[in-house]
Backbone atoms as SQL, in Angstrom:
CREATE TABLE atoms (id INTEGER PRIMARY KEY, chain TEXT, resi INTEGER, resn TEXT, atom TEXT, x REAL, y REAL, z REAL);
INSERT INTO atoms VALUES
  (1, 'A', 1, 'MET', 'N', 27.201, -147.902, 51.935),
  (2, 'A', 1, 'MET', 'CA', 27.649, -146.777, 52.940),
  (3, 'A', 1, 'MET', 'C', 27.419, -145.678, 53.352),
  (4, 'A', 2, 'ALA', 'N', 27.209, -144.789, 54.162),
  (5, 'A', 2, 'ALA', 'CA', 26.899, -143.511, 54.440),
  (6, 'A', 2, 'ALA', 'C', 28.180, -142.682, 54.376),
  (7, 'A', 3, 'THR', 'N', 28.557, -141.376, 53.680),
  (8, 'A', 3, 'THR', 'CA', 29.683, -141.120, 53.957),
  (9, 'A', 3, 'THR', 'C', 29.364, -140.058, 55.146),
  (10, 'A', 4, 'VAL', 'N', 30.813, -139.513, 55.156),
  (11, 'A', 4, 'VAL', 'CA', 30.827, -138.463, 56.278),
  (12, 'A', 4, 'VAL', 'C', 30.044, -136.928, 55.559),
  (13, 'A', 5, 'LEU', 'N', 29.609, -136.837, 54.891),
  (14, 'A', 5, 'LEU', 'CA', 29.277, -135.576, 53.926),
  (15, 'A', 5, 'LEU', 'C', 27.362, -135.891, 53.991),
  (16, 'A', 6, 'ASN', 'N', 27.087, -136.930, 53.351),
  (17, 'A', 6, 'ASN', 'CA', 25.575, -137.811, 53.638),
  (18, 'A', 6, 'ASN', 'C', 25.475, -137.216, 55.245),
  (19, 'A', 7, 'LEU', 'N', 25.885, -137.816, 55.826),
  (20, 'A', 7, 'LEU', 'CA', 25.682, -137.883, 57.185),
  (21, 'A', 7, 'LEU', 'C', 25.471, -136.298, 58.027),
  (22, 'A', 8, 'VAL', 'N', 26.476, -135.767, 57.730),
  (23, 'A', 8, 'VAL', 'CA', 26.285, -134.016, 57.737),
  (24, 'A', 8, 'VAL', 'C', 24.848, -133.447, 57.318),
  (25, 'A', 9, 'LEU', 'N', 24.874, -133.726, 55.786),
  (26, 'A', 9, 'LEU', 'CA', 23.816, -133.123, 55.401),
  (27, 'A', 9, 'LEU', 'C', 22.724, -133.803, 55.815),
  (28, 'A', 10, 'PHE', 'N', 22.478, -135.386, 56.085),
  (29, 'A', 10, 'PHE', 'CA', 21.228, -135.612, 56.636),
  (30, 'A', 10, 'PHE', 'C', 21.094, -134.730, 57.799),
  (31, 'A', 11, 'GLY', 'N', 22.111, -134.076, 59.075),
  (32, 'A', 11, 'GLY', 'CA', 21.284, -134.145, 60.153),
  (33, 'A', 11, 'GLY', 'C', 21.410, -132.546, 59.994),
  (34, 'A', 12, 'GLY', 'N', 21.503, -131.618, 58.926),
  (35, 'A', 12, 'GLY', 'CA', 21.043, -130.311, 58.715),
  (36, 'A', 12, 'GLY', 'C', 19.858, -130.518, 57.803),
  (37, 'A', 13, 'VAL', 'N', 19.023, -131.195, 57.486),
  (38, 'A', 13, 'VAL', 'CA', 18.016, -131.333, 56.330),
  (39, 'A', 13, 'VAL', 'C', 17.045, -131.512, 58.362),
  (40, 'A', 14, 'LEU', 'N', 17.321, -132.387, 59.184),
  (41, 'A', 14, 'LEU', 'CA', 16.545, -132.410, 60.567),
  (42, 'A', 14, 'LEU', 'C', 16.269, -131.558, 61.045),
  (43, 'A', 15, 'VAL', 'N', 17.653, -130.908, 61.055),
  (44, 'A', 15, 'VAL', 'CA', 18.093, -129.601, 61.949),
  (45, 'A', 15, 'VAL', 'C', 16.933, -128.638, 61.333),
  (46, 'A', 16, 'LEU', 'N', 16.687, -128.187, 59.922),
  (47, 'A', 16, 'LEU', 'CA', 16.152, -127.420, 59.150),
  (48, 'A', 16, 'LEU', 'C', 14.547, -128.003, 59.260),
  (49, 'A', 17, 'HIS', 'N', 14.388, -129.255, 59.343),
  (50, 'A', 17, 'HIS', 'CA', 13.004, -129.632, 59.645),
  (51, 'A', 17, 'HIS', 'C', 12.034, -129.503, 60.949),
  (52, 'A', 18, 'THR', 'N', 13.191, -129.719, 61.613),
  (53, 'A', 18, 'THR', 'CA', 12.688, -129.255, 63.376),
  (54, 'A', 18, 'THR', 'C', 12.394, -127.380, 63.083),
  (55, 'A', 19, 'LEU', 'N', 13.201, -127.059, 62.425),
  (56, 'A', 19, 'LEU', 'CA', 12.751, -125.257, 62.528),
  (57, 'A', 19, 'LEU', 'C', 11.974, -125.094, 62.135),
  (58, 'A', 20, 'VAL', 'N', 11.114, -125.724, 61.353),
  (59, 'A', 20, 'VAL', 'CA', 10.213, -125.348, 60.278),
  (60, 'A', 20, 'VAL', 'C', 9.156, -125.765, 61.198),
  (61, 'A', 21, 'ALA', 'N', 9.036, -127.071, 61.565),
  (62, 'A', 21, 'ALA', 'CA', 7.849, -127.449, 62.355),
  (63, 'A', 21, 'ALA', 'C', 7.866, -126.657, 63.557),
  (64, 'A', 22, 'ALA', 'N', 9.005, -126.153, 64.466),
  (65, 'A', 22, 'ALA', 'CA', 8.531, -125.265, 65.406),
  (66, 'A', 22, 'ALA', 'C', 8.297, -123.681, 64.767),
  (67, 'A', 23, 'VAL', 'N', 8.716, -124.036, 63.809),
  (68, 'A', 23, 'VAL', 'CA', 8.158, -121.897, 63.245),
  (69, 'A', 23, 'VAL', 'C', 6.525, -122.513, 62.957),
  (70, 'A', 24, 'SER', 'N', 6.279, -123.345, 62.091),
  (71, 'A', 24, 'SER', 'CA', 5.212, -123.090, 61.765),
  (72, 'A', 24, 'SER', 'C', 4.139, -123.625, 63.209),
  (73, 'A', 25, 'THR', 'N', 4.508, -124.031, 64.396),
  (74, 'A', 25, 'THR', 'CA', 3.407, -124.203, 65.165),
  (75, 'A', 25, 'THR', 'C', 3.217, -122.911, 65.887),
  (76, 'A', 26, 'ARG', 'N', 4.668, -122.168, 66.308),
  (77, 'A', 26, 'ARG', 'CA', 4.415, -121.136, 66.563),
  (78, 'A', 26, 'ARG', 'C', 3.453, -120.035, 65.731),
  (79, 'A', 27, 'PHE', 'N', 3.310, -120.140, 64.818),
  (80, 'A', 27, 'PHE', 'CA', 2.866, -119.480, 63.875),
  (81, 'A', 27, 'PHE', 'C', 1.576, -119.522, 63.969),
  (82, 'A', 28, 'PHE', 'N', 0.883, -120.986, 63.601),
  (83, 'A', 28, 'PHE', 'CA', 0.007, -121.196, 63.898),
  (84, 'A', 28, 'PHE', 'C', -0.929, -121.067, 65.589),
  (85, 'A', 29, 'ARG', 'N', -0.060, -121.110, 66.532),
  (86, 'A', 29, 'ARG', 'CA', -0.451, -121.060, 68.165),
  (87, 'A', 29, 'ARG', 'C', -0.924, -119.473, 68.093),
  (88, 'A', 30, 'ILE', 'N', 0.186, -118.418, 67.438),
  (89, 'A', 30, 'ILE', 'CA', -0.489, -116.940, 67.761),
  (90, 'A', 30, 'ILE', 'C', -1.975, -116.181, 66.631),
  (91, 'A', 31, 'ARG', 'N', -1.243, -117.104, 65.510),
  (92, 'A', 31, 'ARG', 'CA', -2.733, -116.487, 64.623),
  (93, 'A', 31, 'ARG', 'C', -3.860, -117.011, 65.035),
  (94, 'A', 32, 'MET', 'N', -3.908, -118.646, 65.073),
  (95, 'A', 32, 'MET', 'CA', -5.576, -119.148, 65.380),
  (96, 'A', 32, 'MET', 'C', -6.374, -118.434, 67.230),
  (97, 'A', 33, 'GLY', 'N', -7.652, -118.236, 66.673),
  (98, 'A', 33, 'GLY', 'CA', -8.332, -117.965, 67.816),
  (99, 'A', 33, 'GLY', 'C', -8.252, -118.928, 68.788),
  (100, 'A', 34, 'THR', 'N', -8.810, -120.371, 68.663),
  (101, 'A', 34, 'THR', 'CA', -8.719, -121.048, 69.610),
  (102, 'A', 34, 'THR', 'C', -7.546, -122.214, 69.501),
  (103, 'A', 35, 'GLN', 'N', -7.775, -123.242, 70.779),
  (104, 'A', 35, 'GLN', 'CA', -6.552, -123.854, 71.219),
  (105, 'A', 35, 'GLN', 'C', -6.745, -125.093, 69.901),
  (106, 'A', 36, 'TRP', 'N', -7.375, -125.429, 70.168),
  (107, 'A', 36, 'TRP', 'CA', -7.934, -127.026, 68.841),
  (108, 'A', 36, 'TRP', 'C', -7.418, -126.680, 67.671),
  (109, 'A', 37, 'GLY', 'N', -7.408, -125.093, 67.142),
  (110, 'A', 37, 'GLY', 'CA', -7.552, -124.896, 65.571),
  (111, 'A', 37, 'GLY', 'C', -6.348, -124.923, 65.312),
  (112, 'A', 38, 'SER', 'N', -5.581, -124.768, 66.219),
  (113, 'A', 38, 'SER', 'CA', -3.607, -124.613, 66.191),
  (114, 'A', 38, 'SER', 'C', -3.249, -125.804, 65.852),
  (115, 'A', 39, 'VAL', 'N', -3.838, -126.915, 66.878),
  (116, 'A', 39, 'VAL', 'CA', -3.462, -128.107, 67.370),
  (117, 'A', 39, 'VAL', 'C', -3.317, -128.542, 65.374),
  (118, 'A', 40, 'LEU', 'N', -5.084, -128.604, 65.368),
  (119, 'A', 40, 'LEU', 'CA', -5.087, -129.354, 64.127),
  (120, 'A', 40, 'LEU', 'C', -4.608, -128.661, 62.775),
  (121, 'A', 41, 'TYR', 'N', -4.378, -127.508, 62.833),
  (122, 'A', 41, 'TYR', 'CA', -3.321, -126.895, 61.803),
  (123, 'A', 41, 'TYR', 'C', -2.071, -127.438, 61.789),
  (124, 'A', 42, 'ALA', 'N', -1.687, -127.188, 63.485),
  (125, 'A', 42, 'ALA', 'CA', -0.244, -127.834, 63.376),
  (126, 'A', 42, 'ALA', 'C', -0.091, -129.436, 63.049),
  (127, 'A', 43, 'LEU', 'N', -0.936, -130.183, 63.377),
  (128, 'A', 43, 'LEU', 'CA', -0.922, -131.589, 63.146),
  (129, 'A', 43, 'LEU', 'C', -1.313, -131.909, 61.629),
  (130, 'A', 44, 'LEU', 'N', -1.566, -130.939, 60.800),
  (131, 'A', 44, 'LEU', 'CA', -1.836, -131.795, 59.589),
  (132, 'A', 44, 'LEU', 'C', -1.552, -130.521, 58.199),
  (133, 'A', 45, 'VAL', 'N', -0.962, -129.426, 58.428),
  (134, 'A', 45, 'VAL', 'CA', -0.114, -128.149, 57.313),
  (135, 'A', 45, 'VAL', 'C', 1.276, -128.871, 57.914),
  (136, 'A', 46, 'THR', 'N', 1.368, -128.996, 59.286),
  (137, 'A', 46, 'THR', 'CA', 2.856, -129.076, 59.091),
  (138, 'A', 46, 'THR', 'C', 3.731, -130.218, 58.660),
  (139, 'A', 47, 'PRO', 'N', 3.243, -131.545, 58.867),
  (140, 'A', 47, 'PRO', 'CA', 3.510, -132.582, 57.918),
  (141, 'A', 47, 'PRO', 'C', 3.292, -132.561, 56.639),
  (142, 'A', 48, 'LEU', 'N', 2.633, -131.920, 56.174),
  (143, 'A', 48, 'LEU', 'CA', 2.838, -131.121, 54.156),
  (144, 'A', 48, 'LEU', 'C', 3.560, -130.802, 54.219),
  (145, 'A', 49, 'LEU', 'N', 4.319, -129.930, 54.931),
  (146, 'A', 49, 'LEU', 'CA', 5.506, -128.977, 54.388),
  (147, 'A', 49, 'LEU', 'C', 6.869, -129.502, 54.690),
  (148, 'A', 50, 'LEU', 'N', 6.949, -130.766, 55.552),
  (149, 'A', 50, 'LEU', 'CA', 7.914, -131.499, 55.838),
  (150, 'A', 50, 'LEU', 'C', 7.949, -132.635, 54.703),
  (151, 'A', 51, 'LEU', 'N', 6.671, -133.305, 54.140),
  (152, 'A', 51, 'LEU', 'CA', 6.707, -134.059, 53.381),
  (153, 'A', 51, 'LEU', 'C', 7.487, -133.406, 52.172),
  (154, 'A', 52, 'VAL', 'N', 6.656, -132.161, 51.901),
  (155, 'A', 52, 'VAL', 'CA', 7.091, -131.545, 50.040),
  (156, 'A', 52, 'VAL', 'C', 9.115, -131.377, 50.518),
  (157, 'A', 53, 'SER', 'N', 9.483, -130.934, 51.781),
  (158, 'A', 53, 'SER', 'CA', 10.698, -130.715, 52.259),
  (159, 'A', 53, 'SER', 'C', 11.548, -131.911, 52.024),
  (160, 'A', 54, 'THR', 'N', 10.641, -133.169, 52.487),
  (161, 'A', 54, 'THR', 'CA', 11.828, -134.284, 52.437),
  (162, 'A', 54, 'THR', 'C', 11.880, -134.723, 50.868),
  (163, 'A', 55, 'LEU', 'N', 10.860, -134.845, 50.126),
  (164, 'A', 55, 'LEU', 'CA', 10.981, -134.783, 48.939),
  (165, 'A', 55, 'LEU', 'C', 11.719, -134.252, 48.052),
  (166, 'A', 56, 'LEU', 'N', 11.631, -132.979, 48.091),
  (167, 'A', 56, 'LEU', 'CA', 12.775, -132.292, 47.604),
  (168, 'A', 56, 'LEU', 'C', 14.245, -132.493, 47.903),
  (169, 'A', 57, 'PHE', 'N', 14.690, -132.606, 49.367),
  (170, 'A', 57, 'PHE', 'CA', 15.845, -132.697, 49.607),
  (171, 'A', 57, 'PHE', 'C', 16.563, -134.087, 49.248),
  (172, 'A', 58, 'THR', 'N', 15.350, -135.129, 49.335),
  (173, 'A', 58, 'THR', 'CA', 15.625, -136.292, 49.263),
  (174, 'A', 58, 'THR', 'C', 15.430, -137.074, 48.148),
  (175, 'A', 59, 'GLY', 'N', 14.850, -136.582, 47.169),
  (176, 'A', 59, 'GLY', 'CA', 14.434, -137.304, 45.663),
  (177, 'A', 59, 'GLY', 'C', 15.252, -136.074, 44.919),
  (178, 'A', 60, 'VAL', 'N', 14.787, -135.258, 44.893),
  (179, 'A', 60, 'VAL', 'CA', 15.261, -134.307, 43.862),
  (180, 'A', 60, 'VAL', 'C', 17.235, -133.692, 44.063),
  (181, 'A', 61, 'LEU', 'N', 17.034, -133.061, 45.108),
  (182, 'A', 61, 'LEU', 'CA', 18.556, -133.069, 45.742),
  (183, 'A', 61, 'LEU', 'C', 19.876, -133.961, 45.964),
  (184, 'A', 62, 'GLY', 'N', 18.789, -135.334, 46.339),
  (185, 'A', 62, 'GLY', 'CA', 19.520, -136.512, 46.440),
  (186, 'A', 62, 'GLY', 'C', 20.524, -136.410, 48.061),
  (187, 'A', 63, 'ILE', 'N', 19.664, -135.967, 49.123),
  (188, 'A', 63, 'ILE', 'CA', 20.734, -135.598, 50.439),
  (189, 'A', 63, 'ILE', 'C', 20.178, -136.347, 50.903),
  (190, 'A', 64, 'GLY', 'N', 21.074, -137.331, 51.836),
  (191, 'A', 64, 'GLY', 'CA', 20.344, -138.273, 52.772),
  (192, 'A', 64, 'GLY', 'C', 21.393, -139.498, 52.804),
  (193, 'A', 65, 'VAL', 'N', 20.919, -140.517, 53.773),
  (194, 'A', 65, 'VAL', 'CA', 21.593, -141.401, 53.718),
  (195, 'A', 65, 'VAL', 'C', 20.027, -142.560, 53.717),
  (196, 'A', 66, 'ASN', 'N', 20.779, -143.965, 52.960),
  (197, 'A', 66, 'ASN', 'CA', 19.463, -145.021, 52.639),
  (198, 'A', 66, 'ASN', 'C', 19.124, -145.320, 54.132),
  (199, 'A', 67, 'LEU', 'N', 17.242, -144.706, 54.853),
  (200, 'A', 67, 'LEU', 'CA', 16.814, -145.500, 56.165),
  (201, 'A', 67, 'LEU', 'C', 16.462, -146.676, 55.482),
  (202, 'A', 68, 'GLY', 'N', 15.967, -147.433, 54.895),
  (203, 'A', 68, 'GLY', 'CA', 15.862, -148.845, 54.632),
  (204, 'A', 68, 'GLY', 'C', 14.274, -149.040, 54.426),
  (205, 'A', 69, 'ASN', 'N', 13.504, -147.908, 55.034),
  (206, 'A', 69, 'ASN', 'CA', 12.382, -148.700, 54.343),
  (207, 'A', 69, 'ASN', 'C', 11.367, -147.259, 54.119),
  (208, 'A', 70, 'SER', 'N', 10.603, -147.092, 53.631),
  (209, 'A', 70, 'SER', 'CA', 9.602, -146.230, 54.210),
  (210, 'A', 70, 'SER', 'C', 8.801, -145.799, 55.310),
  (211, 'A', 71, 'ALA', 'N', 8.536, -146.091, 55.994),
  (212, 'A', 71, 'ALA', 'CA', 8.241, -145.995, 57.198),
  (213, 'A', 71, 'ALA', 'C', 9.138, -145.280, 58.232),
  (214, 'A', 72, 'THR', 'N', 9.960, -146.408, 57.772),
  (215, 'A', 72, 'THR', 'CA', 11.193, -145.503, 58.784),
  (216, 'A', 72, 'THR', 'C', 11.774, -143.689, 58.701),
  (217, 'A', 73, 'ALA', 'N', 11.707, -144.223, 57.488),
  (218, 'A', 73, 'ALA', 'CA', 12.150, -142.416, 56.447),
  (219, 'A', 73, 'ALA', 'C', 11.327, -141.587, 56.635),
  (220, 'A', 74, 'VAL', 'N', 9.664, -141.805, 56.559),
  (221, 'A', 74, 'VAL', 'CA', 8.633, -140.944, 57.287),
  (222, 'A', 74, 'VAL', 'C', 8.789, -140.692, 58.764),
  (223, 'A', 75, 'GLY', 'N', 9.293, -141.382, 59.596),
  (224, 'A', 75, 'GLY', 'CA', 9.485, -141.384, 60.756),
  (225, 'A', 75, 'GLY', 'C', 10.550, -140.783, 61.160),
  (226, 'A', 76, 'VAL', 'N', 11.867, -140.290, 61.147),
  (227, 'A', 76, 'VAL', 'CA', 12.692, -139.733, 61.001),
  (228, 'A', 76, 'VAL', 'C', 12.409, -138.772, 60.583),
  (229, 'A', 77, 'MET', 'N', 12.123, -138.057, 58.724),
  (230, 'A', 77, 'MET', 'CA', 12.264, -137.106, 58.389),
  (231, 'A', 77, 'MET', 'C', 10.679, -136.389, 58.459),
  (232, 'A', 78, 'ILE', 'N', 10.013, -137.089, 59.183),
  (233, 'A', 78, 'ILE', 'CA', 8.269, -135.757, 59.115),
  (234, 'A', 78, 'ILE', 'C', 8.279, -136.138, 60.332),
  (235, 'A', 79, 'GLY', 'N', 8.529, -137.111, 61.580),
  (236, 'A', 79, 'GLY', 'CA', 7.735, -137.359, 62.631),
  (237, 'A', 79, 'GLY', 'C', 8.807, -136.912, 63.811),
  (238, 'A', 80, 'LEU', 'N', 9.716, -136.998, 63.813),
  (239, 'A', 80, 'LEU', 'CA', 10.767, -137.018, 64.848),
  (240, 'A', 80, 'LEU', 'C', 10.736, -135.202, 64.828),
  (241, 'A', 81, 'PRO', 'N', 11.369, -134.008, 63.446),
  (242, 'A', 81, 'PRO', 'CA', 10.968, -133.212, 63.634),
  (243, 'A', 81, 'PRO', 'C', 9.944, -132.075, 64.199),
  (244, 'A', 82, 'LEU', 'N', 8.575, -133.139, 63.591),
  (245, 'A', 82, 'LEU', 'CA', 7.125, -132.236, 64.292),
  (246, 'A', 82, 'LEU', 'C', 6.978, -132.494, 65.495),
  (247, 'A', 83, 'ALA', 'N', 7.956, -133.569, 66.273),
  (248, 'A', 83, 'ALA', 'CA', 7.784, -133.614, 67.617),
  (249, 'A', 83, 'ALA', 'C', 8.594, -132.830, 68.155),
  (250, 'A', 84, 'LEU', 'N', 9.901, -133.137, 68.176),
  (251, 'A', 84, 'LEU', 'CA', 10.757, -132.091, 68.320),
  (252, 'A', 84, 'LEU', 'C', 10.443, -130.585, 68.538),
  (253, 'A', 85, 'GLY', 'N', 9.716, -129.729, 67.179),
  (254, 'A', 85, 'GLY', 'CA', 9.620, -128.857, 66.905),
  (255, 'A', 85, 'GLY', 'C', 8.324, -128.188, 67.858),
  (256, 'A', 86, 'PHE', 'N', 7.419, -129.330, 67.855),
  (257, 'A', 86, 'PHE', 'CA', 6.495, -128.800, 68.848),
  (258, 'A', 86, 'PHE', 'C', 6.439, -128.895, 70.395),
  (259, 'A', 87, 'THR', 'N', 7.701, -129.870, 70.339),
  (260, 'A', 87, 'THR', 'CA', 7.859, -130.132, 71.946),
  (261, 'A', 87, 'THR', 'C', 8.426, -128.208, 72.577),
  (262, 'A', 88, 'ILE', 'N', 9.620, -128.259, 71.288),
  (263, 'A', 88, 'ILE', 'CA', 10.307, -126.647, 71.615),
  (264, 'A', 88, 'ILE', 'C', 8.932, -125.760, 71.838),
  (265, 'A', 89, 'ASP', 'N', 8.602, -125.409, 70.568),
  (266, 'A', 89, 'ASP', 'CA', 7.501, -124.128, 70.826),
  (267, 'A', 89, 'ASP', 'C', 6.421, -124.567, 72.207),
  (268, 'A', 90, 'VAL', 'N', 6.253, -125.600, 72.265),
  (269, 'A', 90, 'VAL', 'CA', 4.959, -125.475, 73.923),
  (270, 'A', 90, 'VAL', 'C', 6.165, -125.043, 75.373),
  (271, 'A', 91, 'LEU', 'N', 7.308, -126.224, 75.211),
  (272, 'A', 91, 'LEU', 'CA', 7.687, -125.887, 76.328),
  (273, 'A', 91, 'LEU', 'C', 8.847, -125.072, 76.365),
  (274, 'A', 92, 'TYR', 'N', 9.462, -124.626, 75.362),
  (275, 'A', 92, 'TYR', 'CA', 10.814, -123.498, 75.764),
  (276, 'A', 92, 'TYR', 'C', 10.182, -122.090, 74.963),
  (277, 'A', 93, 'MET', 'N', 9.163, -121.862, 74.661),
  (278, 'A', 93, 'MET', 'CA', 8.952, -120.455, 74.257),
  (279, 'A', 93, 'MET', 'C', 7.557, -120.120, 74.896),
  (280, 'A', 94, 'PRO', 'N', 7.998, -118.569, 75.081),
  (281, 'A', 94, 'PRO', 'CA', 6.966, -118.007, 75.702),
  (282, 'A', 94, 'PRO', 'C', 5.559, -118.051, 75.395),
  (283, 'A', 95, 'THR', 'N', 4.356, -118.393, 75.918),
  (284, 'A', 95, 'THR', 'CA', 3.162, -118.393, 75.295),
  (285, 'A', 95, 'THR', 'C', 2.434, -117.690, 74.669),
  (286, 'A', 96, 'PRO', 'N', 1.518, -117.648, 73.604),
  (287, 'A', 96, 'PRO', 'CA', 1.145, -116.614, 72.838),
  (288, 'A', 96, 'PRO', 'C', 0.535, -115.780, 73.392),
  (289, 'A', 97, 'ASP', 'N', 0.106, -115.735, 74.219),
  (290, 'A', 97, 'ASP', 'CA', -1.216, -114.648, 74.885),
  (291, 'A', 97, 'ASP', 'C', -0.333, -113.637, 75.606),
  (292, 'A', 98, 'GLU', 'N', 1.744, -113.519, 75.683),
  (293, 'A', 98, 'GLU', 'CA', 2.240, -112.394, 75.675),
  (294, 'A', 98, 'GLU', 'C', 2.783, -112.031, 74.826),
  (295, 'A', 99, 'TYR', 'N', 1.837, -112.066, 73.331),
  (296, 'A', 99, 'TYR', 'CA', 2.474, -111.234, 72.520),
  (297, 'A', 99, 'TYR', 'C', 1.091, -110.618, 71.457),
  (298, 'A', 100, 'ASP', 'N', 1.553, -108.987, 71.411),
  (299, 'A', 100, 'ASP', 'CA', 0.468, -108.661, 71.174),
  (300, 'A', 100, 'ASP', 'C', 0.290, -109.047, 69.740),
  (301, 'A', 101, 'VAL', 'N', -1.142, -108.946, 69.057),
  (302, 'A', 101, 'VAL', 'CA', -1.564, -109.037, 67.532),
  (303, 'A', 101, 'VAL', 'C', -1.795, -108.240, 66.992),
  (304, 'A', 102, 'PRO', 'N', -1.546, -107.169, 66.205),
  (305, 'A', 102, 'PRO', 'CA', -1.952, -105.942, 65.233),
  (306, 'A', 102, 'PRO', 'C', -3.635, -106.577, 65.331),
  (307, 'A', 103, 'ASP', 'N', -4.296, -105.648, 65.231),
  (308, 'A', 103, 'ASP', 'CA', -5.623, -105.325, 64.859),
  (309, 'A', 103, 'ASP', 'C', -5.883, -105.476, 63.133),
  (310, 'A', 104, 'THR', 'N', -6.339, -106.273, 62.588),
  (311, 'A', 104, 'THR', 'CA', -6.496, -105.890, 60.997),
  (312, 'A', 104, 'THR', 'C', -7.863, -104.758, 60.513),
  (313, 'A', 105, 'THR', 'N', -7.820, -103.878, 60.596),
  (314, 'A', 105, 'THR', 'CA', -8.594, -103.042, 59.749),
  (315, 'A', 105, 'THR', 'C', -8.541, -102.686, 58.471),
  (316, 'A', 106, 'ASN', 'N', -9.630, -102.999, 57.631),
  (317, 'A', 106, 'ASN', 'CA', -9.881, -102.443, 56.228),
  (318, 'A', 106, 'ASN', 'C', -10.522, -101.357, 55.556);
């Protein structure tokens, strides 16, 4: 049975994962020159970040509740924050074209 503290910490980890997904998606959209490049990086690199974070929080620190099986855990801890973070970045943030990125000169 899940305690209130475990549920609160689990919710905090989900919020943190959503924040990581939104920020990394924004970073890739601003820094990448092509639209498909940013999508591929967001879909390949961000889940790896979330997987490492999930292993750290649920494995090493023991935060979270028993979700039953691994497919549910991956869906809730990686898939849901990835979808929410991407949606927040695409729908609620200004487009990357509105930002001025400084040129790098060597």
